[in-house]
Tab-separated table of C-alpha atoms in Angstrom:
chain	number	residue	atom	x	y	z
A	410	MET	CA	-30.718	13.044	-18.644
A	411	LYS	CA	-32.029	11.829	-15.343
A	412	PHE	CA	-30.902	13.256	-11.679
A	413	PHE	CA	-31.864	10.766	-9.015
A	414	ILE	CA	-32.002	10.639	-5.407
A	415	GLY	CA	-30.496	7.977	-3.017
A	416	ARG	CA	-33.474	5.964	-1.251
A	417	GLY	CA	-32.889	5.306	2.667
A	418	VAL	CA	-30.426	2.676	3.417
A	419	SER	CA	-29.456	1.547	6.903
A	420	LEU	CA	-26.033	1.629	7.567
A	421	LEU	CA	-23.049	-0.426	9.414
A	422	ILE	CA	-19.872	-2.836	10.788
A	423	ALA	CA	-19.210	-4.339	13.963
A	424	ILE	CA	-16.262	-3.704	15.831
A	425	VAL	CA	-14.733	-6.625	18.097
A	426	SER	CA	-12.665	-3.725	19.874
A	427	VAL	CA	-13.305	0.156	20.498
A	428	ILE	CA	-9.929	0.449	20.962
A	429	GLY	CA	-8.135	0.432	17.891
A	430	ILE	CA	-8.980	0.627	14.358
A	431	THR	CA	-6.881	0.649	11.283
A	432	ALA	CA	-7.331	3.300	8.789
A	433	GLY	CA	-8.218	1.967	5.565
A	434	CYS	CA	-7.235	2.460	1.834
A	435	GLY	CA	-3.409	3.223	1.029
A	436	ALA	CA	-2.986	4.614	4.683
A	437	SER	CA	-0.953	3.054	7.098
A	438	ALA	CA	-1.907	5.180	9.882
A	439	ALA	CA	-3.605	3.003	12.984
A	440	THR	CA	-6.661	5.058	14.458
A	441	ASP	CA	-6.937	3.513	17.712
A	442	GLY	CA	-7.707	5.656	20.695
A	443	VAL	CA	-7.277	4.676	24.229
A	444	LYS	CA	-9.084	5.992	26.792
A	445	HIS	CA	-7.360	6.824	30.490
A	446	VAL	CA	-8.763	7.418	33.334
A	447	GLU	CA	-6.982	9.589	36.044
A	448	ASN	CA	-7.667	10.846	39.580
A	449	ALA	CA	-8.299	14.579	39.641
A	450	GLY	CA	-9.629	14.777	43.459
A	451	ILE	CA	-7.945	14.401	46.660
A	452	ALA	CA	-4.935	11.540	46.651
A	453	GLY	CA	-6.455	8.305	47.568
A	454	SER	CA	-10.552	9.451	46.437
A	455	ALA	CA	-12.057	6.709	44.974
A	456	GLU	CA	-15.328	8.901	44.629
A	457	ALA	CA	-16.391	9.259	40.412
A	458	ALA	CA	-16.749	12.559	40.574
A	459	ASP	CA	-13.138	12.661	41.559
A	460	LEU	CA	-12.589	11.239	38.233
A	461	VAL	CA	-11.119	12.791	35.136
A	462	GLU	CA	-11.218	10.845	31.602
A	463	SER	CA	-8.388	11.776	28.806
A	464	ILE	CA	-8.433	10.500	25.691
A	465	ASP	CA	-5.064	9.883	23.383
A	466	ILE	CA	-6.103	9.417	20.059
A	467	THR	CA	-3.681	8.431	17.056
A	468	ASP	CA	-5.452	9.812	13.338
A	469	PHE	CA	-5.090	8.879	10.139
A	470	ALA	CA	-2.168	10.780	9.596
A	471	GLY	CA	0.092	8.640	12.732
A	472	ARG	CA	-0.527	11.591	15.065
A	473	SER	CA	-0.645	11.305	18.336
A	474	VAL	CA	-3.314	13.693	20.075
A	475	PHE	CA	-3.979	13.537	23.318
A	476	PHE	CA	-7.207	15.166	25.425
A	477	ASP	CA	-7.775	15.915	29.386
A	478	LYS	CA	-11.348	15.513	29.001
A	479	THR	CA	-14.160	14.704	25.896
A	480	PRO	CA	-14.087	17.780	23.717
A	481	GLU	CA	-17.534	19.630	23.663
A	482	ARG	CA	-16.793	22.316	21.145
A	483	ILE	CA	-16.101	20.858	17.929
A	484	VAL	CA	-15.177	22.527	14.184
A	485	ALA	CA	-15.452	19.987	11.094
A	486	LEU	CA	-14.442	21.182	8.068
A	487	GLY	CA	-15.793	18.394	6.219
A	488	SER	CA	-19.588	17.620	5.420
A	489	GLY	CA	-18.760	13.780	6.499
A	490	GLU	CA	-17.680	14.320	9.398
A	491	VAL	CA	-20.220	16.486	9.967
A	492	ASP	CA	-22.501	13.878	9.564
A	493	ILE	CA	-20.841	10.949	11.795
A	494	VAL	CA	-20.848	14.093	14.379
A	495	TYR	CA	-24.985	14.125	14.445
A	496	ALA	CA	-25.339	10.691	13.414
A	497	LEU	CA	-23.460	10.079	17.227
A	498	GLY	CA	-25.456	12.055	18.879
A	499	GLY	CA	-22.957	15.277	19.107
A	500	GLU	CA	-23.307	18.776	17.572
A	501	VAL	CA	-20.707	21.212	15.727
A	502	VAL	CA	-19.830	24.944	16.879
A	503	GLY	CA	-18.459	25.296	13.289
A	504	ARG	CA	-18.966	23.498	10.165
A	505	PRO	CA	-17.709	23.757	6.209
A	506	ASP	CA	-18.947	26.744	3.948
A	507	THR	CA	-20.661	24.335	1.387
A	508	ASP	CA	-24.232	24.168	0.030
A	509	ASP	CA	-26.970	22.866	2.497
A	510	SER	CA	-28.038	20.296	1.187
A	511	LEU	CA	-24.954	18.443	1.959
A	512	LEU	CA	-25.107	18.207	5.606
A	513	ASN	CA	-27.361	17.403	8.366
A	514	GLU	CA	-29.978	19.802	8.542
A	515	LYS	CA	-29.428	20.341	12.361
A	516	ALA	CA	-25.580	21.626	11.609
A	517	GLY	CA	-27.503	24.895	10.048
A	518	SER	CA	-26.869	27.408	12.581
A	519	ALA	CA	-23.497	25.900	13.238
A	520	ALA	CA	-21.177	28.774	11.949
A	521	LYS	CA	-19.038	28.486	8.396
A	522	VAL	CA	-15.758	28.180	8.525
A	523	GLY	CA	-14.054	27.606	5.574
A	524	SER	CA	-13.140	24.253	3.770
A	525	THR	CA	-10.710	21.370	4.060
A	526	HIS	CA	-9.232	23.663	1.009
A	527	THR	CA	-9.833	26.811	2.462
A	528	VAL	CA	-9.165	26.989	5.981
A	529	ASP	CA	-10.684	30.016	7.727
A	530	LEU	CA	-8.659	30.831	10.544
A	531	GLU	CA	-9.696	33.870	12.079
A	532	LYS	CA	-13.757	32.386	12.542
A	533	ILE	CA	-12.285	29.390	13.567
A	534	ALA	CA	-10.668	31.398	16.083
A	535	VAL	CA	-13.562	32.933	17.255
A	536	LEU	CA	-15.494	29.688	18.024
A	537	LYS	CA	-12.348	28.519	20.310
A	538	PRO	CA	-12.903	25.143	19.395
A	539	ASP	CA	-11.735	21.877	21.860
A	540	VAL	CA	-10.716	20.250	18.311
A	541	LEU	CA	-11.335	20.659	15.018
A	542	LEU	CA	-11.914	17.608	12.398
A	543	GLY	CA	-9.909	18.223	9.034
A	544	ASN	CA	-8.557	16.071	5.988
A	545	ASP	CA	-5.509	14.154	5.657
A	546	PRO	CA	-3.477	15.318	4.146
A	547	LEU	CA	-4.670	18.403	3.128
A	548	ASN	CA	-5.103	20.069	6.355
A	549	LEU	CA	-1.490	18.487	7.524
A	550	LYS	CA	0.012	21.972	6.686
A	551	ASP	CA	-1.998	23.734	8.362
A	552	VAL	CA	-1.970	22.146	12.046
A	553	PRO	CA	0.694	24.243	13.353
A	554	LEU	CA	-1.546	27.469	12.190
A	555	LEU	CA	-4.629	25.963	13.850
A	556	GLU	CA	-2.893	24.357	17.404
A	557	SER	CA	-1.349	28.124	17.542
A	558	ILE	CA	-4.559	29.449	18.162
A	559	GLY	CA	-5.608	26.726	20.678
A	560	ALA	CA	-7.076	24.167	18.947
A	561	LYS	CA	-6.381	20.489	18.875
A	562	VAL	CA	-6.511	18.512	15.306
A	563	VAL	CA	-7.350	15.173	14.576
A	564	LEU	CA	-7.035	14.272	11.479
A	565	THR	CA	-9.146	11.497	9.031
A	566	HIS	CA	-9.804	10.772	5.324
A	567	ALA	CA	-12.645	9.150	3.253
A	568	ASN	CA	-11.049	7.392	0.356
A	569	SER	CA	-13.104	4.308	0.867
A	570	VAL	CA	-15.796	2.739	2.778
A	571	GLU	CA	-13.528	1.549	5.177
A	572	ASP	CA	-12.038	4.620	5.981
A	573	ILE	CA	-15.155	5.828	6.465
A	574	LEU	CA	-15.939	2.944	8.763
A	575	ASN	CA	-12.871	4.104	10.794
A	576	GLN	CA	-13.838	7.952	10.540
A	577	ILE	CA	-17.003	6.616	12.542
A	578	GLY	CA	-14.749	4.546	15.434
A	579	LEU	CA	-12.449	7.255	15.783
A	580	ILE	CA	-15.075	10.061	16.753
A	581	GLY	CA	-16.993	7.749	18.423
A	582	ARG	CA	-13.932	7.321	20.826
A	583	LEU	CA	-13.309	11.000	20.653
A	584	LEU	CA	-16.782	12.245	21.731
A	585	GLY	CA	-17.257	9.049	24.049
A	586	LYS	CA	-19.881	7.799	21.934
A	587	GLU	CA	-18.069	4.387	21.285
A	588	GLU	CA	-21.334	2.149	22.082
A	589	ARG	CA	-23.631	4.282	19.374
A	590	ALA	CA	-20.226	4.367	16.744
A	591	VAL	CA	-20.376	0.251	17.241
A	592	GLU	CA	-24.146	-0.227	16.335
A	593	LEU	CA	-23.806	2.435	13.119
A	594	MET	CA	-20.463	0.402	12.051
A	595	GLY	CA	-22.791	-2.568	12.496
A	596	ASP	CA	-25.809	-0.962	10.712
A	597	ILE	CA	-23.174	-0.505	7.701
A	598	GLU	CA	-21.630	-3.488	8.124
A	599	ASN	CA	-24.642	-5.351	7.939
A	600	GLY	CA	-25.887	-3.553	5.331
A	601	LEU	CA	-22.762	-4.212	3.068
A	602	ALA	CA	-23.383	-7.804	3.579
A	603	LYS	CA	-26.368	-7.783	2.065
A	604	SER	CA	-25.895	-5.760	-0.797
A	605	ALA	CA	-22.928	-8.171	-1.368
A	606	LYS	CA	-25.571	-11.262	-1.817
A	607	LYS	CA	-26.728	-9.579	-4.632
A	608	PRO	CA	-25.113	-10.958	-7.888
A	609	ALA	CA	-22.173	-8.311	-9.315
A	610	GLY	CA	-22.594	-7.466	-13.003
A	611	GLU	CA	-20.530	-6.465	-15.973
A	612	THR	CA	-22.347	-3.228	-16.560
A	613	ARG	CA	-18.852	-0.901	-17.224
A	614	VAL	CA	-19.094	2.273	-15.993
A	615	LEU	CA	-17.454	5.697	-16.186
A	616	LEU	CA	-17.350	7.699	-13.390
A	617	VAL	CA	-16.915	11.587	-13.883
A	618	TYR	CA	-15.796	14.126	-11.541
A	619	GLY	CA	-16.603	17.299	-12.794
A	620	ALA	CA	-16.991	21.456	-12.163
A	621	PRO	CA	-17.428	23.422	-15.333
A	622	GLY	CA	-14.236	23.334	-17.435
A	623	THR	CA	-13.018	20.242	-15.311
A	624	TYR	CA	-13.555	16.523	-15.715
A	625	LEU	CA	-11.725	13.879	-14.206
A	626	ALA	CA	-12.204	10.356	-14.023
A	627	ALA	CA	-12.585	8.864	-10.416
A	628	LEU	CA	-10.443	5.778	-10.117
A	629	PRO	CA	-11.214	2.548	-8.047
A	630	ASN	CA	-9.157	3.745	-5.331
A	631	SER	CA	-11.546	6.744	-4.434
A	632	LEU	CA	-14.400	6.440	-2.632
A	633	SER	CA	-16.710	6.613	-5.413
A	634	GLY	CA	-14.477	3.985	-6.989
A	635	ASP	CA	-14.840	1.486	-4.044
A	636	ILE	CA	-18.814	2.253	-3.513
A	637	LEU	CA	-18.800	1.338	-7.455
A	638	THR	CA	-16.725	-1.457	-6.579
A	639	LYS	CA	-19.010	-2.264	-3.886
A	640	ALA	CA	-22.343	-1.811	-6.258
A	641	GLY	CA	-21.255	-4.264	-8.331
A	642	GLY	CA	-20.244	-2.088	-11.305
A	643	VAL	CA	-17.069	-2.500	-13.250
A	644	ASN	CA	-14.876	1.088	-13.603
A	645	VAL	CA	-13.427	2.018	-16.874
A	646	ALA	CA	-11.071	4.042	-15.566
A	647	GLY	CA	-9.160	1.587	-13.716
A	648	GLU	CA	-6.064	1.461	-15.881
A	649	PHE	CA	-5.666	5.267	-16.446
A	650	GLN	CA	-2.794	6.914	-15.041
A	651	ALA	CA	-3.360	8.743	-11.506
A	652	MET	CA	-2.485	12.079	-10.790
A	653	GLN	CA	0.243	13.178	-9.553
A	654	ASN	CA	-1.297	15.329	-6.776
A	655	PHE	CA	-4.808	13.445	-7.053
A	656	PRO	CA	-3.956	9.906	-7.333
A	657	GLN	CA	-7.346	8.786	-6.698
A	658	TYR	CA	-8.195	10.520	-10.340
A	659	ALA	CA	-7.705	10.934	-13.698
A	660	GLN	CA	-7.449	12.962	-16.713
A	661	LEU	CA	-10.666	12.520	-18.688
A	662	ASN	CA	-8.751	11.299	-22.130
A	663	THR	CA	-11.479	10.739	-24.922
A	664	GLU	CA	-9.602	8.405	-26.404
A	665	ARG	CA	-8.869	6.111	-23.955
A	666	VAL	CA	-12.996	6.604	-23.266
A	667	VAL	CA	-14.234	5.270	-26.279
A	668	GLN	CA	-11.730	2.600	-26.295
A	669	SER	CA	-13.060	1.113	-23.042
A	670	ASN	CA	-16.533	2.052	-24.386
A	671	PRO	CA	-18.809	2.579	-20.864
A	672	ASP	CA	-22.263	1.702	-21.068
A	673	VAL	CA	-22.861	3.877	-18.500
A	674	ILE	CA	-21.658	7.662	-17.714
A	675	LEU	CA	-22.206	8.956	-13.974
A	676	ILE	CA	-21.472	12.654	-13.277
A	677	MET	CA	-20.667	13.671	-9.834
A	678	THR	CA	-20.010	17.217	-8.575
A	679	HIS	CA	-19.946	19.438	-5.279
A	680	GLY	CA	-21.329	22.489	-7.549
A	681	SER	CA	-24.350	23.290	-9.478
A	682	SER	CA	-25.822	19.533	-10.783
A	683	GLU	CA	-27.321	21.352	-13.541
A	684	GLU	CA	-24.501	23.612	-15.027
A	685	VAL	CA	-21.951	20.720	-14.957
A	686	GLU	CA	-24.545	18.089	-16.518
A	687	LYS	CA	-24.815	20.890	-19.571
A	688	GLY	CA	-20.993	21.548	-19.723
A	689	PHE	CA	-20.663	18.070	-20.398
A	690	VAL	CA	-22.611	17.419	-22.797
A	691	ARG	CA	-21.299	20.396	-24.677
A	692	GLU	CA	-17.958	18.700	-23.800
A	693	MET	CA	-19.677	15.538	-25.918
A	694	GLU	CA	-21.270	17.307	-28.315
A	695	GLY	CA	-17.655	19.091	-29.329
A	696	SER	CA	-16.410	15.558	-29.986
A	697	PRO	CA	-17.799	13.030	-32.458
A	698	ALA	CA	-15.846	10.525	-30.803
A	699	TRP	CA	-18.517	10.591	-27.587
A	700	ASN	CA	-21.420	9.329	-30.024
A	701	SER	CA	-19.851	6.250	-30.536
A	702	LEU	CA	-20.260	5.243	-27.393
A	703	SER	CA	-23.087	2.779	-25.724
A	704	ALA	CA	-24.169	5.062	-23.177
A	705	VAL	CA	-24.406	8.128	-25.000
A	706	ARG	CA	-26.491	6.206	-27.686
A	707	GLU	CA	-28.302	4.396	-25.332
A	708	GLY	CA	-28.765	8.121	-23.371
A	709	ARG	CA	-27.354	6.431	-19.856
A	710	ILE	CA	-25.775	9.274	-18.462
A	711	HIS	CA	-26.868	10.065	-15.201
A	712	VAL	CA	-26.263	13.184	-12.963
A	713	LEU	CA	-25.845	11.851	-9.405
A	714	PRO	CA	-26.756	13.784	-6.272
A	715	ALA	CA	-24.183	15.927	-4.933
A	716	ALA	CA	-25.042	14.480	-0.833
A	717	LEU	CA	-24.011	10.942	-1.647
A	718	PHE	CA	-21.313	11.517	-4.027
A	719	GLY	CA	-19.930	15.240	-4.653
A	720	THR	CA	-18.925	14.395	-0.670
A	721	ASN	CA	-18.373	11.926	1.846
A	722	PRO	CA	-21.361	10.451	2.885
A	723	GLY	CA	-20.372	9.978	5.664
A	724	THR	CA	-23.164	7.370	7.879
A	725	ARG	CA	-25.179	7.494	4.464
A	726	VAL	CA	-22.607	5.656	2.242
A	727	LEU	CA	-25.307	2.359	1.838
A	728	ASP	CA	-27.450	4.877	0.461
A	729	ALA	CA	-24.816	5.769	-2.357
A	730	ILE	CA	-24.452	2.132	-2.704
A	731	ALA	CA	-27.936	1.363	-3.230
A	732	LEU	CA	-28.594	4.136	-5.724
A	733	LEU	CA	-25.729	3.083	-7.841
A	734	GLN	CA	-27.331	-0.400	-7.615
A	735	GLU	CA	-30.605	0.798	-8.807
A	736	LEU	CA	-28.747	2.873	-12.038
A	737	LEU	CA	-26.497	-0.018	-12.983
A	738	GLU	CA	-29.478	-2.880	-13.658
A	739	PRO	CA	-29.703	-3.448	-17.139
């Protein structure tokens, strides 16, 4: 089995306006954020120095969040949001407690504050953030506590490439980096257009999200499933029953997998890729049915790099698409 590292690819989407972007993939919340200019100086003064820009953001959860000035102290609970902040020219004071290889190297000196699953309120409070970037819906329940320590909370998610584009637009407005956001989104859109010109194949793929002892099939409505679709692959789990709590995934049912007979099996993980790979191999060895699969017979089982598939890749999403296109070639 092979471990592949994605090659660099430029990223993009053009937007007509930075006033409104709609969050995609099942979420109907609009992500429009409108800037207002208010007179903060002497009444009647037209001096630019007397004007303060306020920002009104509607996040992916449909929450309106108001800032009287551009936030400077930023805490992000997800690596994709960290990547976007730095790509826009900003920086974070707090970042997720995760493998450093998943993050922009410039974020290495930022304090670790837990993750979207385990928010460390005490560490966040010490940082006195102007804004905390969390996940919708995982951190919706944490909003009251986070607001109680004075932090404004903006929630987003990434279940599709469109969601990532919307994240870039929203965070760009939040940080006053609209022009840079337009550039990044344009780069990604252009890259998507180029990759779409390549003929779509019929390679049947099983996307497995794994942690030691636990393996799930990623569905088309997941971020990795959307990336697979854009890379031209066919997701064999398209008809698998979604889990109630995690509707982007399904339980990995051996009988259903054998029936679908994937040509390629791709494994994703947050943790140790080597440990997850060994565990998955043991799982297959314990079930003779797996040996009937084309992917197993032909040795087409690959562990995907965690920086691109174990998390939201942020502005590196085109790298993820390019890697899958490479792996799906006959």
